[in-house]
XYZ file of C-alpha atoms in Angstrom:
538
model
C 13.826 21.085 14.018
C 14.357 20.403 17.199
C 10.873 19.064 18.319
C 11.666 19.140 22.047
C 11.030 22.639 22.601
C 7.853 22.890 21.050
C 4.581 22.572 22.602
C 1.062 23.411 21.389
C 1.217 26.769 23.718
C 4.273 27.976 22.394
C 2.915 27.408 18.580
C -0.133 29.380 19.758
C 1.823 32.055 21.124
C 4.057 32.357 17.732
C 1.230 32.452 15.359
C -1.962 34.331 16.391
C -4.102 35.324 19.572
C -6.365 32.424 19.177
C -8.458 31.283 22.451
C -6.792 28.318 24.045
C -8.511 24.840 23.806
C -7.679 23.422 27.134
C -6.894 24.972 30.957
C -3.373 23.468 30.430
C -1.907 22.512 26.899
C -0.146 18.972 27.069
C 3.393 19.059 27.953
C 5.707 16.650 25.521
C 5.694 13.014 26.241
C 8.559 11.346 28.181
C 11.723 10.779 25.447
C 14.677 9.897 28.018
C 17.395 11.932 29.230
C 19.621 11.941 26.055
C 22.581 11.361 27.792
C 24.069 9.016 25.001
C 23.375 11.805 22.387
C 23.862 15.076 23.979
C 26.721 15.875 21.880
C 25.018 15.747 19.061
C 22.650 18.748 17.517
C 19.000 18.321 18.189
C 18.644 17.727 14.360
C 20.889 15.197 13.951
C 20.213 13.449 17.255
C 16.599 13.010 15.830
C 17.421 12.035 12.530
C 20.006 9.478 14.083
C 17.151 7.856 16.379
C 15.036 7.711 13.536
C 17.354 5.844 11.594
C 18.008 3.392 14.475
C 14.306 2.812 14.674
C 13.629 1.855 11.165
C 16.976 -0.014 10.749
C 16.657 -2.125 13.663
C 13.278 -3.318 13.119
C 13.901 -3.839 9.415
C 16.955 -6.087 10.722
C 14.600 -7.922 13.394
C 12.360 -8.803 10.767
C 15.083 -9.997 8.062
C 16.659 -12.233 10.155
C 14.802 -15.469 10.829
C 16.947 -16.785 13.559
C 15.487 -15.248 16.924
C 18.530 -15.695 18.741
C 20.547 -13.240 16.239
C 17.232 -10.916 15.699
C 15.963 -10.466 19.329
C 19.033 -7.833 19.954
C 17.680 -5.884 17.210
C 14.083 -5.728 18.795
C 15.618 -4.861 22.095
C 17.569 -1.991 20.328
C 14.077 -0.557 18.712
C 12.327 -0.853 22.520
C 15.596 1.129 23.881
C 15.141 3.648 21.274
C 11.343 3.956 21.631
C 11.706 4.431 25.737
C 14.260 7.493 24.377
C 11.717 8.746 21.727
C 8.177 6.821 21.920
C 6.725 9.706 19.905
C 9.371 8.699 16.970
C 7.987 5.297 17.141
C 4.486 5.637 16.838
C 4.883 8.356 14.117
C 6.780 5.741 11.831
C 4.806 2.883 12.540
C 3.096 3.201 9.675
C 6.336 2.216 7.559
C 4.958 -1.261 8.734
C 1.489 -1.606 7.607
C 1.738 -3.172 3.892
C 3.438 -6.597 5.495
C 0.463 -7.797 7.316
C -0.072 -10.783 4.920
C 0.690 -14.405 6.239
C 3.476 -14.762 3.909
C 5.305 -11.552 5.708
C 4.473 -12.417 9.144
C 7.058 -13.486 11.420
C 7.180 -16.141 13.882
C 7.194 -15.107 17.894
C 7.245 -17.435 20.710
C 7.327 -20.657 19.318
C 4.612 -20.821 16.047
C 2.652 -17.977 16.813
C 2.792 -15.816 13.794
C 2.126 -11.832 13.839
C 2.409 -8.947 11.662
C 5.314 -6.920 11.621
C 2.445 -3.607 12.524
C 1.383 -6.062 15.313
C 5.135 -6.688 16.556
C 5.978 -2.630 16.288
C 2.610 -1.913 18.130
C 3.150 -3.817 20.971
C 6.732 -2.775 21.819
C 5.104 0.752 21.630
C 2.523 -0.126 24.121
C 4.694 -1.992 26.733
C 7.211 0.889 26.165
C 4.261 3.244 27.121
C 2.993 1.052 30.177
C 6.491 0.813 31.676
C 6.808 4.725 31.359
C 3.545 4.854 33.285
C 4.624 3.068 36.163
C 8.384 4.108 36.357
C 7.437 7.954 35.699
C 4.236 8.154 37.351
C 5.308 10.953 39.678
C 6.470 13.226 36.791
C 2.732 14.301 35.953
C 4.045 16.961 33.287
C 4.368 13.739 31.165
C 0.648 12.207 30.870
C -2.410 13.907 29.382
C -5.189 14.011 32.160
C -8.491 12.134 31.276
C -10.071 15.593 30.710
C -7.246 16.683 28.275
C -7.677 13.131 25.876
C -11.516 13.620 26.140
C -11.083 16.970 24.917
C -8.819 15.803 21.861
C -11.101 12.956 20.920
C -14.544 15.133 21.628
C -17.561 14.078 19.961
C -15.651 11.072 18.075
C -15.724 9.134 21.570
C -19.413 7.588 21.212
C -19.298 6.259 18.080
C -16.028 4.988 18.203
C -16.703 3.160 21.583
C -20.279 1.877 20.000
C -18.000 0.692 17.281
C -15.534 -1.354 19.197
C -17.979 -2.834 21.357
C -20.179 -4.117 18.597
C -17.082 -5.341 16.883
C -16.387 -7.120 19.962
C -20.129 -8.633 20.341
C -20.043 -9.734 16.645
C -17.417 -12.858 17.891
C -19.806 -14.208 20.342
C -22.554 -14.511 16.774
C -20.026 -15.339 14.272
C -20.249 -18.801 12.984
C -16.259 -19.129 13.200
C -15.874 -17.012 16.267
C -11.882 -17.656 15.955
C -11.744 -15.938 12.435
C -13.821 -13.033 13.943
C -11.629 -12.629 17.075
C -8.776 -12.650 14.662
C -9.966 -9.981 12.776
C -10.761 -8.239 15.846
C -7.641 -7.981 17.164
C -6.275 -7.082 13.499
C -8.631 -4.643 12.321
C -10.627 -3.065 15.231
C -8.831 -3.273 18.591
C -5.357 -2.713 17.261
C -5.674 0.280 15.006
C -8.368 1.921 17.536
C -5.382 1.058 20.308
C -2.678 2.979 17.858
C -5.202 5.889 17.677
C -4.917 6.266 21.352
C -1.273 6.218 21.480
C -1.393 8.876 18.597
C -3.536 11.243 20.405
C -0.969 10.225 23.634
C 2.133 10.677 22.185
C 2.047 13.052 19.158
C 1.916 16.624 20.385
C 3.992 18.501 18.367
C 3.709 19.881 14.667
C 6.920 18.064 13.590
C 5.436 14.894 15.071
C 2.418 15.349 12.676
C 4.629 15.878 9.978
C 6.637 12.826 10.990
C 3.354 10.720 11.003
C 2.461 12.187 7.353
C 6.043 11.645 6.152
C 5.580 7.962 7.380
C 2.337 7.245 5.281
C 3.788 8.772 2.233
C 7.130 6.777 2.848
C 5.094 3.509 2.963
C 3.600 4.550 -0.241
C 6.563 5.144 -1.879
C 8.158 2.355 -0.923
C 5.157 -0.355 -2.476
C 5.484 2.324 -5.483
C 9.058 1.606 -5.863
C 8.393 -2.381 -5.464
C 5.838 -1.879 -8.371
C 8.788 -0.112 -10.269
C 10.850 -2.727 -9.448
C 8.427 -5.848 -10.535
C 7.604 -3.763 -13.887
C 11.163 -3.167 -14.935
C 12.764 -6.622 -13.842
C 9.959 -9.387 -13.292
C 7.349 -8.199 -15.631
C 6.279 -11.937 -16.056
C 5.514 -11.844 -12.530
C 2.669 -9.422 -12.820
C -1.095 -10.213 -12.717
C -2.279 -11.373 -16.283
C -5.940 -10.608 -17.109
C -7.122 -10.086 -20.621
C -3.505 -9.886 -21.872
C -3.216 -6.815 -19.517
C -0.453 -7.085 -17.048
C -1.002 -5.719 -13.741
C 1.286 -4.532 -11.108
C 0.511 -5.718 -7.380
C 4.221 -5.292 -5.953
C 4.195 -7.079 -2.352
C 0.208 -7.293 -2.578
C -2.150 -10.469 -3.464
C -4.264 -8.015 -5.762
C -3.407 -4.781 -7.677
C -6.477 -3.273 -6.057
C -4.389 -3.175 -2.969
C -2.172 -0.611 -4.073
C -4.607 1.479 -5.238
C -6.451 1.179 -1.608
C -2.973 2.096 -0.112
C -2.572 5.506 -2.464
C -6.215 6.302 -1.668
C -5.076 7.068 1.950
C -1.449 8.421 0.800
C -1.349 9.802 -2.681
C -3.877 12.657 -2.233
C -1.667 14.239 0.723
C 1.084 14.142 -1.498
C -1.296 16.101 -4.259
C -1.921 18.464 -0.953
C 1.530 19.189 -0.309
C 2.352 19.687 -3.862
C -0.182 22.010 -4.465
C 0.236 24.005 -0.983
C 2.094 27.300 -0.454
C 5.555 25.382 0.043
C 9.178 25.896 -1.102
C 10.020 24.811 -4.375
C 12.342 22.331 -3.417
C 9.989 20.644 -1.180
C 7.242 21.231 -4.102
C 9.514 19.224 -6.863
C 9.922 16.394 -4.211
C 6.420 16.172 -4.108
C 5.632 16.269 -7.563
C 8.248 13.316 -7.983
C 6.849 11.074 -5.464
C 3.062 12.124 -6.711
C 4.643 11.141 -10.459
C 6.049 7.847 -9.292
C 2.490 6.728 -7.783
C 0.613 7.756 -10.482
C 2.490 5.159 -12.994
C 2.611 2.422 -10.777
C -1.261 3.522 -10.032
C -1.856 3.271 -14.034
C -0.220 -0.033 -13.962
C -2.370 -1.536 -11.412
C -5.511 -1.224 -13.881
C -7.639 -0.575 -11.194
C -10.857 1.456 -12.094
C -11.987 1.773 -8.584
C -8.739 3.802 -7.358
C -8.399 5.785 -10.614
C -12.032 7.026 -9.994
C -11.015 7.681 -6.115
C -7.704 9.561 -6.558
C -9.615 11.357 -9.452
C -12.171 12.669 -7.081
C -9.690 13.391 -4.466
C -7.332 15.036 -7.195
C -10.316 17.489 -8.145
C -11.031 17.858 -4.364
C -7.536 19.149 -3.707
C -7.424 21.474 -6.777
C -10.710 22.976 -6.011
C -9.633 23.928 -2.514
C -6.495 25.116 -3.332
C -7.569 27.606 -5.557
C -8.161 30.968 -3.122
C -9.767 33.164 -5.589
C -13.699 32.088 -5.767
C -14.354 33.868 -9.371
C -11.352 31.253 -10.730
C -12.934 28.502 -8.956
C -16.660 29.304 -10.169
C -15.266 30.155 -13.447
C -13.229 26.865 -13.340
C -15.697 24.833 -11.755
C -18.152 25.406 -14.279
C -15.758 24.936 -17.328
C -14.838 21.438 -15.774
C -18.503 20.837 -15.347
C -19.132 21.494 -19.172
C -16.626 19.511 -20.261
C -17.459 16.320 -17.997
C -20.775 16.421 -19.619
C -19.778 17.029 -23.248
C -17.314 14.065 -22.831
C -20.145 11.719 -21.398
C -22.964 12.918 -24.103
C -20.321 12.204 -27.096
C -18.854 8.736 -25.481
C -21.226 7.475 -22.992
C -21.752 4.464 -25.310
C -18.073 3.656 -25.207
C -17.860 4.278 -21.722
C -20.317 2.392 -20.603
C -19.210 -0.229 -22.530
C -15.672 -0.206 -21.003
C -17.499 0.120 -17.476
C -19.646 -2.816 -17.806
C -17.300 -5.033 -20.288
C -14.030 -4.501 -18.020
C -12.207 -7.880 -17.482
C -15.036 -10.023 -18.473
C -15.006 -13.553 -17.979
C -15.961 -16.707 -20.159
C -19.695 -16.174 -19.338
C -19.091 -12.232 -21.070
C -19.881 -10.986 -17.402
C -17.417 -7.742 -16.186
C -16.162 -7.248 -12.759
C -18.700 -4.456 -12.509
C -21.707 -6.908 -13.258
C -20.285 -9.075 -10.852
C -20.140 -6.392 -7.845
C -23.576 -6.037 -8.534
C -24.519 -9.457 -7.900
C -22.278 -9.252 -4.939
C -24.505 -6.282 -3.959
C -27.395 -8.242 -4.095
C -26.103 -11.143 -2.031
C -24.923 -8.938 0.449
C -28.392 -7.290 0.876
C -29.945 -10.731 1.073
C -27.990 -11.674 3.990
C -28.477 -8.230 5.817
C -32.232 -9.068 5.264
C -31.892 -11.635 7.304
C -29.636 -10.658 9.972
C -29.676 -6.561 10.150
C -28.779 -5.890 13.540
C -25.850 -7.985 14.494
C -24.503 -9.170 11.247
C -22.529 -12.714 10.938
C -19.163 -11.505 12.510
C -15.881 -10.301 11.275
C -14.283 -12.681 8.403
C -17.203 -14.725 8.217
C -18.767 -13.510 5.158
C -17.492 -16.695 3.424
C -19.211 -18.650 5.850
C -22.444 -17.540 4.665
C -21.684 -16.461 0.956
C -20.599 -19.562 -0.880
C -19.642 -23.296 -0.886
C -15.661 -23.345 0.389
C -13.637 -25.134 2.629
C -13.477 -22.158 5.232
C -16.969 -23.141 6.730
C -18.139 -26.030 4.875
C -20.747 -26.933 7.373
C -23.185 -24.022 6.837
C -26.744 -24.807 5.814
C -27.572 -21.889 3.556
C -25.379 -19.908 1.042
C -26.152 -16.551 -0.631
C -24.248 -17.330 -3.650
C -25.784 -15.776 -7.066
C -24.942 -18.289 -9.389
C -27.659 -17.172 -11.925
C -29.569 -13.688 -12.209
C -33.130 -12.849 -12.458
C -33.111 -14.138 -15.773
C -31.329 -17.224 -15.516
C -27.982 -15.780 -16.904
C -25.070 -16.917 -15.374
C -23.261 -14.582 -13.168
C -19.972 -15.302 -13.488
C -19.156 -15.974 -9.580
C -19.251 -19.716 -9.716
C -15.346 -19.392 -10.449
C -15.054 -17.056 -7.621
C -16.230 -18.738 -4.560
C -13.548 -17.393 -2.433
C -14.217 -13.764 -2.878
C -13.640 -12.622 0.873
C -15.894 -9.491 0.790
C -18.965 -8.042 -1.088
C -16.913 -5.366 -2.348
C -18.761 -2.266 -0.794
C -17.479 -0.411 2.491
C -20.805 -0.072 4.151
C -22.290 -3.253 3.030
C -18.829 -5.180 4.259
C -19.275 -3.312 8.101
C -22.906 -4.153 7.934
C -22.437 -7.830 7.042
C -19.778 -8.205 9.438
C -20.937 -6.189 12.532
C -24.603 -5.232 12.130
C -26.401 -1.970 11.668
C -24.996 -0.095 14.881
C -21.467 -0.387 13.611
C -22.590 0.758 10.543
C -24.397 3.835 12.106
C -21.217 4.575 14.090
C -18.936 4.248 11.105
C -21.221 6.743 9.619
C -21.172 9.174 12.539
C -17.347 9.072 12.387
C -17.197 10.187 8.986
C -19.709 12.789 9.326
C -17.876 13.890 12.046
C -14.613 13.840 9.975
C -16.088 16.156 7.489
C -17.342 18.608 9.675
C -14.588 19.047 11.682
C -12.549 19.204 8.210
C -14.462 22.273 7.514
C -14.245 23.617 11.009
C -10.458 23.541 10.621
C -10.170 25.307 7.556
C -12.324 28.010 8.652
C -10.224 28.324 11.482
C -7.204 28.672 9.393
C -8.641 31.437 7.408
C -10.310 33.425 9.887
C -7.007 33.782 11.975
C -4.442 33.059 9.919
C -1.168 32.391 11.833
C 3.055 31.635 10.856
C 2.231 27.972 10.592
C -0.997 27.780 9.199
C -0.477 27.586 5.208
C 1.335 24.191 6.321
C -1.498 23.413 8.738
C -3.826 23.878 5.935
C -2.066 21.472 3.296
C -1.954 18.681 5.813
C -5.610 19.146 6.311
C -6.556 19.458 2.762
C -4.487 16.096 2.295
C -5.943 14.227 5.288
C -9.899 15.231 4.057
C -8.757 14.409 0.103
C -7.374 11.230 1.414
C -10.054 10.020 3.322
C -12.667 11.020 0.212
C -10.410 9.027 -2.246
C -10.542 5.954 0.304
C -14.292 6.419 0.619
C -14.889 6.654 -3.578
C -12.972 3.395 -4.185
C -15.103 1.813 -1.301
C -17.839 1.670 -3.051
C -16.479 -0.754 -5.031
C -13.897 -2.579 -3.010
C -12.963 -3.099 0.684
C -11.437 0.124 1.676
C -11.572 -0.522 5.833
C -11.806 -3.740 7.109
C -8.457 -5.230 6.545
C -5.482 -4.327 8.785
C -3.321 -1.800 7.090
C -6.248 0.018 5.560
C -8.021 0.044 9.213
C -4.828 1.612 10.565
C -4.642 4.008 7.584
C -8.372 5.267 8.720
C -8.086 5.808 12.325
C -4.615 7.323 11.477
C -5.992 9.846 9.505
C -9.005 10.374 11.852
C -6.389 10.855 14.790
C -3.978 13.424 12.523
C -6.989 15.479 12.035
C -7.883 15.488 15.667
C -4.285 16.633 16.373
C -4.756 19.557 13.108
C -7.560 20.770 15.369
C -5.400 21.370 18.348
C -2.412 22.760 16.409
C -4.812 24.903 14.612
C -6.439 26.193 18.080
C -9.723 25.194 16.679
C -12.583 25.237 18.991
C -15.390 22.506 19.237
C -17.988 25.035 20.292
C -18.414 28.221 18.263
C -16.072 30.714 19.617
C -18.103 33.812 19.415
C -21.087 32.106 20.990
C -18.543 30.674 23.827
C -17.164 34.497 24.094
C -20.859 35.644 24.429
C -21.742 33.337 27.074
C -18.782 34.311 29.318
C -19.751 37.966 29.089
C -23.172 37.134 29.925
C -21.761 35.446 32.959
């Protein structure tokens, strides 16, 4: 388990004879001299550092007195200096606590989320190591190596960052746009860069995915506690209690599970030891129970599609896959044919209000409002977190002249939106991005998704063509990451699955993880056969 002695080059040599991706495989990042913990075995040394990082940040967060909490922040910084890759990999544990209720005062009255505080410490430590250890070239990736890690993702990501920054200048409430740019665009992309710089070994990637899974597990346990001991605190809608744990909405649990539960399913169905598989099945079962009690139809659909995705890729026999796929298709057609009326009524009438309008119909009206807004400002949008300024009459932006709030449909029937003037987004991931930062932001986001699944397919093909010692482990991690992104996109058609602080971090973490899996699997950006042919021709 000692990840200090594992590099990309040694992993490649121990598994197969695939072509080397870059001329000089990156060395492991700086992690201190280890004198204080030298007497411990590498395994327990790593566990002790991990526990110290988590415990110190928990104590810093829970202790309100700045004088008493500051020493724990310093301990976290010192441990980060010793194992910065650990601190970066464990950052997803802080993601759920981004709401204003859970933010912590820093430097007086300024409030920041635990994620922002942790990320700031990691950045400060990174810069300090760069200054103080500049001469130790083996610790740093060259610009060429970093560029190779990002590959074709670089251009759309830069465009996305620039148009998001530009949206601040045209936003009606520039302060809100600037705040969300910092939280939902700049900070997640900064974390993306740190992950690519410091997460080098296979064990570090496992630690990063484990932190995502642990985050969802903690939220699931909070949901179970709410169900068992505080049922009256659950959201009550049409006589149904919906668990929400620490979030403001039950749908938020489903969105977090979109980015995590499919990874657990891929883990459970991968070729792993039975003890590991039983743990994965237990965690998946726990999350499924809480997910069911959210009564979030969008998350149910997202996880269902992701589960089918994982099962389909887990079946290695083409014959069994074809027969099973045809059987599932026939069964689905039969169910729809027999119960189509009941299914349609369930979706349309779900969570109906006093006007008889369900949440499905309300989403259609929201999409119509968003399309009307896009029609009037398609190129630059309206700025991050400025949807409410143009959507309805509210206290956020009381002086806007025109609103796109649909109170009645084309037939004059009430839309039911009169009682929901504070809906903060159009409940569709693509419309949300388009309204916020314009068509160029939407196109760059779409290019990232296309490249994501193109690379996903290349990695699986590479692992199948040249299997090695760790190919099965890399395969289920790749499959889980791809399925998690799919689940988020499916629920994102009826909800906001990206432009929230925790979800943006999850999104870019999945992208970064896939890029790291490309390096570990020795998958080339270009076709290997063509490259070898060109070299022979030269």
